[in-house]
Structure formats: C-alpha cells, structure tokens
Amino acid sequence: MKKKNAIHVWIRRGIGLFFLLLLPDLYTSAFNGVKYIAAQAGSAGVIELTPFISILIILLAFTFLFGRFFCGYACAFGFLGDLLYSLSAFLQKKIHKRVWQIPDKPRRILRYMKYLILAVILLLTFLQAYDRVSRFDPWQIFAGFLAGDFALKGKTAGFAVLVLIAVGMCFVERFFCLFLCPMGAVFSMIPVLPASGLRRDPSHCAGKCHQCEKNCPAGYFRSFPREQIPDGYPGLDKGESVNAEPDGKVRDQGYGECIACMKCANGCPVGNAGCGGFRSDSGTGTRKVHIRGNEWYILLLKAGILFVIVYLLNTRLGGSLQALQ
C-alpha cells in the first residue's frame, strides 16, 4: 500500500510540474474568461469567442467529463499548495510528531468563502469596478513570478495576500482551493458525469478504516455517530440503519467538493472507493470498484487529453503559449 501511495504521489507531482512548466496560465486564462463574461454583461456588450473564453469552455467541459482533474493535478496554484503542505507536514511530524488538522465544523463553514469571493468579483466586474481592487489579486503576482517578473513596485498588496495564502497552504492542505479559489467555486457548480464521480459503498467499508476520510483534503466522505449527524446533512438520516457500521457510525456515500485528487481511492485497502462503477466478487460476496480512477494510465491519459486539447487550441491561435495569457 505504501509503495502504491508513493507511486501515486510522484505521478501527481509529475503531472503538476508538467503543467506548471508548460501551461502555467490555464487558471488565469479561464478566470479571465469568467470576468470577461461579467464585464460584457455589465456593459451590454457582445460576448465573443476570445482565447479566454475558449480556455474556460475547455476546462468546464473537461470537468463535466472527468471531474475536477484540473484542480487536483494541473493547476499551478494547487501544485504550489501541495509542495508547501508536504514540506510543512514533514516538519510538523519531525517536531511535534503529528500534523495539525483544521476541525471539521470550521472547515465546512470556511468553504463558503470562495463563493462569496466569486460573487464579489463578479459584481465588481459587472459594475466595471474590478480595477479598483485588482492590486490585491495574488494570482497575478504568482503568474508574474512564473514569468520571471520579480518586481514588486506597485504590487505589495497582492504580494502580501499571496504570502498570507502561502502560510495557510502550509497548515491546511489545499487551503486556497478549498476556501478562497473563485475558479474552484465555478468548478464545484459543474455537474460531473456519473462514471467520473467518486463514490464508496458504505455497506462494504472495512470496519473502522476511514482511510478515505483521513486522506481526503476536501471532506468529500464523512461518517457520523447517528446522534451527531448534522441537521440537513444530505443523504443521511438519524434513523437509518442500512449504513450502520461495526464502529457505530453512519457513513455517507460522498458529500463535499471533491477535487479529484484520488487520495481516497489510493488509500482504500479494500478497493471500495473510486469511480467507474462497481463489480461483484462472487467468491466473497463483496463489491469492488472496477476502474478506480487512480491507475497511472488513467491519470496520464486525462493529463494527455487536457494538454493536447489546449495545445491544439494554442496552435489555432498562432502557435504561441503567450496567446493564452
């Protein structure tokens, strides 16, 4: 299991580094497309098929087909967050022998912040007033660093925000993605094909395992003692018994904002978490996921499809990656 986890980690880092070096501006381009739509709507202008809109359409369609693979593997900011958190977790284990975890309740509340941020940005853009706060945009600073522009004159506000986000990334896995990313808020509202959605069969979980919950940075899977199930929690009922486990908890089948990092599938010891459907095992009477989605060839295939589509678009725009900026 540890060997498989290590392989998955290196594949994920390799894909992230690949997109960081070759297509670092996908996030910026897609969100510029979102802002362009809001700006054109505010000025009653015509929405044309610009490079920004083209990238936005590609990423939204890709999310519908394959889930939030871009967030989990190909986003440059997500890649930065993974590196900072990995380093911080390593140091915390060395010093404190444990890694600090944000409690579940604050996590569930804080995730709504990105929707508020998205709404504020869209409103300001619609009112043609976004330029007044653009100096606080941390992504533009980060994109400038990637392009070799380290000048901070007139950018201190955005740099300060970037530093604060980097600190958060050190202590909360995928801090920006889960709590602050306006593009992540857009992706989370896109429906995903059932075959690409992550799921687990609670009735076949391995007792007190809960590895999928421990590994997931987004809180996609959760288990609760019946008496502690939050009111209004979708898919769970305090009176249910069908999903009751030997540890006395009731498990949901998946709730939250999955970023398709595949850590749940990679850490499940009985192959019960993943996507692609279930198959029956006549010998044991259990059901296992047939294609879990964390297979190396599936991950590389998705990365290849995304890169080729963007590359073909880039070729049509003139053959320069600068056309996407």
Coordinates of C-alpha atoms in Angstrom, one line a residue:
M1 CA 0.0 0.0 0.0
K2 CA 2.8 2.4 0.9
K3 CA 4.6 1.7 -2.4
K4 CA 1.4 2.4 -4.4
N5 CA 0.8 5.6 -2.4
A6 CA 4.4 6.7 -3.2
I7 CA 3.9 6.0 -6.9
H8 CA 0.7 8.0 -7.0
V9 CA 2.3 10.9 -5.2
W10 CA 5.1 11.1 -7.8
I11 CA 2.7 10.8 -10.7
R12 CA 0.6 13.6 -9.3
R13 CA 3.7 15.8 -8.7
G14 CA 5.0 15.0 -12.2
I15 CA 1.7 16.0 -13.9
G16 CA 1.6 19.1 -11.8
L17 CA 5.2 20.1 -12.6
F18 CA 4.5 19.4 -16.3
F19 CA 1.5 21.8 -16.4
L20 CA 3.4 24.3 -14.3
L21 CA 6.2 24.5 -16.8
L22 CA 4.3 24.3 -20.0
L23 CA 0.8 25.7 -19.2
P24 CA 1.1 27.8 -16.0
D25 CA -1.6 30.3 -17.1
L26 CA -4.6 28.0 -17.5
Y27 CA -6.2 29.1 -14.3
T28 CA -5.6 32.8 -15.1
S29 CA -7.0 32.4 -18.6
A30 CA -10.1 30.5 -17.5
F31 CA -10.9 33.0 -14.8
N32 CA -10.3 35.9 -17.1
G33 CA -12.9 34.3 -19.2
V34 CA -15.4 34.4 -16.3
K35 CA -14.6 38.0 -15.6
Y36 CA -14.9 38.9 -19.4
I37 CA -18.5 37.5 -19.4
A38 CA -19.4 39.5 -16.3
A39 CA -17.8 42.7 -17.8
Q40 CA -19.6 42.2 -21.1
A41 CA -22.9 41.6 -19.4
G42 CA -22.4 44.8 -17.3
S43 CA -21.7 46.9 -20.4
A44 CA -24.3 45.1 -22.6
G45 CA -21.5 44.1 -24.9
V46 CA -21.3 41.1 -27.2
I47 CA -19.6 38.0 -25.7
E48 CA -17.1 36.8 -28.4
L49 CA -15.1 33.6 -28.5
T50 CA -11.9 35.0 -27.2
P51 CA -8.9 32.9 -26.1
F52 CA -10.0 33.3 -22.5
I53 CA -13.5 32.1 -23.3
S54 CA -12.1 29.1 -25.3
I55 CA -9.9 28.0 -22.3
L56 CA -12.9 28.5 -19.9
I57 CA -15.1 26.3 -22.2
I58 CA -12.4 23.6 -22.4
L59 CA -11.9 23.4 -18.6
L60 CA -15.6 23.4 -17.9
A61 CA -16.2 20.7 -20.5
F62 CA -13.3 18.7 -19.1
T63 CA -14.6 19.0 -15.6
F64 CA -18.0 17.7 -16.7
L65 CA -16.4 14.7 -18.4
F66 CA -13.7 13.8 -15.9
G67 CA -14.4 15.7 -12.7
R68 CA -12.1 18.3 -11.2
F69 CA -8.9 16.7 -12.6
F70 CA -7.6 20.2 -13.4
C71 CA -7.9 21.2 -9.7
G72 CA -6.4 18.0 -8.4
Y73 CA -3.5 17.7 -10.9
A74 CA -3.0 20.5 -13.4
C75 CA -3.5 23.8 -11.5
A76 CA -0.2 25.6 -10.9
F77 CA -1.5 27.2 -7.7
G78 CA -2.7 23.8 -6.5
F79 CA 0.7 22.4 -7.2
L80 CA 2.3 25.1 -5.1
G81 CA -0.1 24.3 -2.3
D82 CA 0.8 20.6 -2.4
L83 CA 4.5 21.4 -2.2
L84 CA 4.1 23.8 0.8
Y85 CA 1.8 21.5 2.7
S86 CA 4.1 18.4 2.1
L87 CA 7.1 20.3 3.4
S88 CA 5.1 21.7 6.4
A89 CA 3.7 18.2 7.2
F90 CA 7.2 16.7 7.1
L91 CA 8.5 19.3 9.5
Q92 CA 5.5 19.1 11.9
K93 CA 6.0 15.3 12.1
K94 CA 9.6 15.8 12.9
I95 CA 9.0 18.4 15.6
H96 CA 5.6 17.6 17.0
K97 CA 5.1 14.0 15.9
R98 CA 1.8 14.9 14.4
V99 CA 0.2 17.1 11.7
W100 CA -2.3 19.8 12.7
Q101 CA -5.7 19.4 11.2
I102 CA -8.5 22.0 11.0
P103 CA -11.6 20.8 12.8
D104 CA -14.5 19.6 10.6
K105 CA -17.0 22.3 11.6
P106 CA -14.8 25.3 10.7
R107 CA -13.8 23.6 7.5
R108 CA -17.5 23.2 6.4
I109 CA -18.1 26.9 7.2
L110 CA -15.0 28.3 5.6
R111 CA -15.6 26.5 2.3
Y112 CA -18.4 29.0 1.6
M113 CA -15.9 31.9 1.5
K114 CA -14.8 31.1 -2.1
Y115 CA -18.4 31.5 -3.3
L116 CA -18.6 34.9 -1.5
I117 CA -15.3 35.9 -3.2
L118 CA -16.6 34.8 -6.6
A119 CA -19.8 36.8 -6.1
V120 CA -17.9 39.9 -5.1
I121 CA -15.5 39.7 -8.0
L122 CA -18.4 39.1 -10.5
L123 CA -20.3 42.1 -9.0
L124 CA -17.3 44.4 -9.2
T125 CA -16.6 43.3 -12.7
F126 CA -20.2 43.7 -13.8
L127 CA -20.1 47.2 -12.4
Q128 CA -16.8 47.9 -14.2
A129 CA -15.1 48.5 -10.8
Y130 CA -12.8 45.5 -10.5
D131 CA -9.7 47.5 -11.4
R132 CA -10.1 49.3 -8.0
V133 CA -9.3 46.0 -6.1
S134 CA -7.2 44.2 -8.7
R135 CA -4.0 45.2 -6.9
F136 CA -5.0 42.6 -4.2
D137 CA -5.0 39.8 -6.8
P138 CA -2.4 37.2 -5.6
W139 CA -2.6 35.1 -8.7
Q140 CA -1.3 37.9 -10.9
I141 CA 1.7 38.2 -8.6
F142 CA 2.3 34.4 -8.8
A143 CA 1.9 34.4 -12.5
G144 CA 4.4 37.2 -12.7
F145 CA 6.9 35.2 -10.7
L146 CA 6.5 32.3 -13.1
A147 CA 7.2 34.6 -16.0
G148 CA 10.4 35.8 -14.3
D149 CA 9.0 39.2 -13.1
F150 CA 10.0 39.7 -9.5
A151 CA 9.5 43.4 -9.4
L152 CA 7.1 44.3 -6.5
K153 CA 6.7 48.0 -7.1
G154 CA 3.0 48.8 -7.0
K155 CA 2.3 45.1 -6.2
T156 CA 2.9 45.0 -2.4
A157 CA -0.8 44.5 -1.6
G158 CA -1.1 41.4 -3.9
F159 CA 2.2 40.1 -2.6
A160 CA 1.0 40.4 1.0
V161 CA -2.1 38.4 0.1
L162 CA 0.0 35.8 -1.6
V163 CA 2.2 35.4 1.5
L164 CA -0.8 35.0 3.7
I165 CA -2.2 32.4 1.4
A166 CA 1.1 30.6 1.3
V167 CA 1.1 30.5 5.2
G168 CA -2.4 29.0 5.0
M169 CA -1.2 26.4 2.5
C170 CA 1.4 25.3 5.0
F171 CA -1.2 24.3 7.6
V172 CA -4.3 23.3 5.7
E173 CA -4.0 21.0 2.7
R174 CA -5.3 22.8 -0.4
F175 CA -6.1 25.9 1.6
F176 CA -6.6 28.2 -1.3
C177 CA -8.5 25.6 -3.4
L178 CA -11.0 24.8 -0.6
F179 CA -11.6 28.2 0.9
L180 CA -10.6 31.0 -1.4
C181 CA -10.4 30.0 -5.0
P182 CA -13.2 31.7 -7.1
M183 CA -12.5 29.4 -10.1
G184 CA -12.8 26.5 -7.7
A185 CA -16.3 27.8 -6.8
V186 CA -17.2 27.8 -10.5
F187 CA -15.9 24.2 -11.0
S188 CA -17.8 23.0 -7.9
M189 CA -21.1 24.0 -9.5
I190 CA -20.4 22.0 -12.7
P191 CA -22.2 18.6 -12.8
V192 CA -19.9 15.6 -13.3
L193 CA -20.7 12.5 -15.4
P194 CA -21.7 9.7 -13.0
A195 CA -18.9 7.5 -14.4
S196 CA -16.3 10.1 -13.2
G197 CA -17.8 10.8 -9.8
L198 CA -16.0 9.4 -6.8
R199 CA -18.1 7.1 -4.5
R200 CA -17.8 4.4 -2.0
D201 CA -20.2 1.7 -0.9
P202 CA -20.7 2.2 2.9
S203 CA -22.0 -1.3 3.4
H204 CA -18.7 -2.8 2.3
C205 CA -16.3 -0.5 4.1
A206 CA -13.6 -2.1 6.2
G207 CA -14.9 -1.7 9.7
K208 CA -13.1 1.2 11.4
C209 CA -10.9 2.0 8.5
H210 CA -12.0 5.5 7.4
Q211 CA -8.8 5.9 5.3
C212 CA -10.7 7.7 2.5
E213 CA -11.9 10.3 5.0
K214 CA -8.5 10.8 6.6
N215 CA -6.8 11.2 3.2
C216 CA -9.3 13.5 1.6
P217 CA -8.4 17.2 1.8
A218 CA -11.9 18.3 0.7
G219 CA -14.0 16.5 3.2
Y220 CA -15.8 14.6 0.5
F221 CA -16.6 11.5 2.6
R222 CA -17.8 11.7 6.2
S223 CA -19.0 9.3 8.9
F224 CA -21.0 10.3 12.0
P225 CA -22.5 8.6 15.1
R226 CA -26.2 8.7 14.5
E227 CA -26.9 11.2 17.2
Q228 CA -24.2 13.6 15.9
I229 CA -25.3 13.8 12.2
P230 CA -25.7 17.5 11.4
D231 CA -29.2 18.6 10.7
G232 CA -29.9 18.8 7.0
Y233 CA -26.9 16.7 6.0
P234 CA -27.8 15.3 2.6
G235 CA -28.1 11.6 2.1
L236 CA -28.1 10.7 5.8
D237 CA -31.0 10.2 8.3
K238 CA -30.5 9.7 12.0
G239 CA -33.0 6.8 11.9
E240 CA -31.1 4.9 9.2
S241 CA -29.7 1.5 9.9
V242 CA -28.6 0.4 6.4
N243 CA -25.3 2.2 6.5
A244 CA -24.5 1.5 10.1
E245 CA -21.0 0.0 10.6
P246 CA -19.4 -2.1 13.4
D247 CA -17.9 1.1 14.8
G248 CA -21.4 2.5 15.4
K249 CA -21.1 5.2 12.7
V250 CA -23.2 6.0 9.7
R251 CA -21.3 6.7 6.5
D252 CA -22.4 8.9 3.7
Q253 CA -21.6 8.0 0.1
G254 CA -19.9 11.2 -0.8
Y255 CA -20.7 14.8 0.1
G256 CA -18.5 17.9 -0.3
E257 CA -16.4 19.5 -3.0
C258 CA -14.2 16.7 -4.5
I259 CA -11.1 18.0 -6.3
A260 CA -10.5 14.6 -7.9
C261 CA -7.1 14.1 -6.2
M262 CA -7.8 10.4 -6.0
K263 CA -6.3 10.1 -2.5
C264 CA -9.5 8.3 -1.3
A265 CA -9.1 5.6 -4.0
N266 CA -5.4 5.3 -3.4
G267 CA -5.7 4.9 0.3
C268 CA -8.6 2.4 0.4
P269 CA -7.3 -1.0 1.5
V270 CA -10.3 -2.9 0.1
G271 CA -10.7 -1.1 -3.2
N272 CA -14.1 0.3 -2.1
A273 CA -13.5 4.0 -3.1
G274 CA -13.1 5.3 -6.6
C275 CA -15.0 5.9 -9.8
G276 CA -16.0 3.9 -12.9
G277 CA -18.6 1.7 -11.3
F278 CA -18.6 -1.4 -9.1
R279 CA -18.2 -5.1 -9.9
S280 CA -19.3 -8.1 -7.9
D281 CA -16.9 -10.7 -6.4
S282 CA -18.8 -14.0 -6.5
G283 CA -16.2 -15.6 -4.3
T284 CA -16.6 -13.3 -1.3
G285 CA -19.9 -11.7 -2.0
T286 CA -18.4 -8.2 -1.9
R287 CA -18.4 -5.5 -4.5
K288 CA -15.3 -3.6 -5.6
V289 CA -14.6 -0.7 -7.9
H290 CA -13.6 -2.0 -11.3
I291 CA -11.7 1.1 -12.6
R292 CA -10.9 3.2 -9.5
G293 CA -9.6 6.2 -11.5
N294 CA -6.2 6.3 -9.7
E295 CA -4.5 3.9 -12.1
W296 CA -1.3 5.5 -13.5
Y297 CA -2.5 5.1 -17.1
I298 CA -5.9 6.7 -16.4
L299 CA -4.2 9.7 -14.8
L300 CA -1.7 10.1 -17.6
L301 CA -4.5 9.7 -20.2
K302 CA -6.5 12.5 -18.7
A303 CA -3.4 14.7 -18.5
G304 CA -2.6 13.9 -22.1
I305 CA -6.1 14.7 -23.3
L306 CA -6.2 18.1 -21.5
F307 CA -2.7 19.1 -22.8
V308 CA -3.5 18.0 -26.4
I309 CA -6.8 19.9 -26.5
V310 CA -5.2 23.1 -25.1
Y311 CA -2.2 22.6 -27.5
L312 CA -4.4 22.3 -30.5
L313 CA -6.3 25.5 -29.4
N314 CA -2.9 27.2 -29.0
T315 CA -1.9 26.1 -32.5
R316 CA -5.1 27.6 -33.9
L317 CA -4.4 30.8 -32.1
G318 CA -1.0 31.2 -33.7
G319 CA 1.3 28.6 -32.0
S320 CA 2.5 30.7 -29.1
L321 CA 1.6 29.9 -25.5
Q322 CA 1.7 33.7 -24.9
A323 CA -1.6 33.8 -26.8
L324 CA -3.3 32.2 -23.7
Q325 CA -2.2 35.0 -21.3

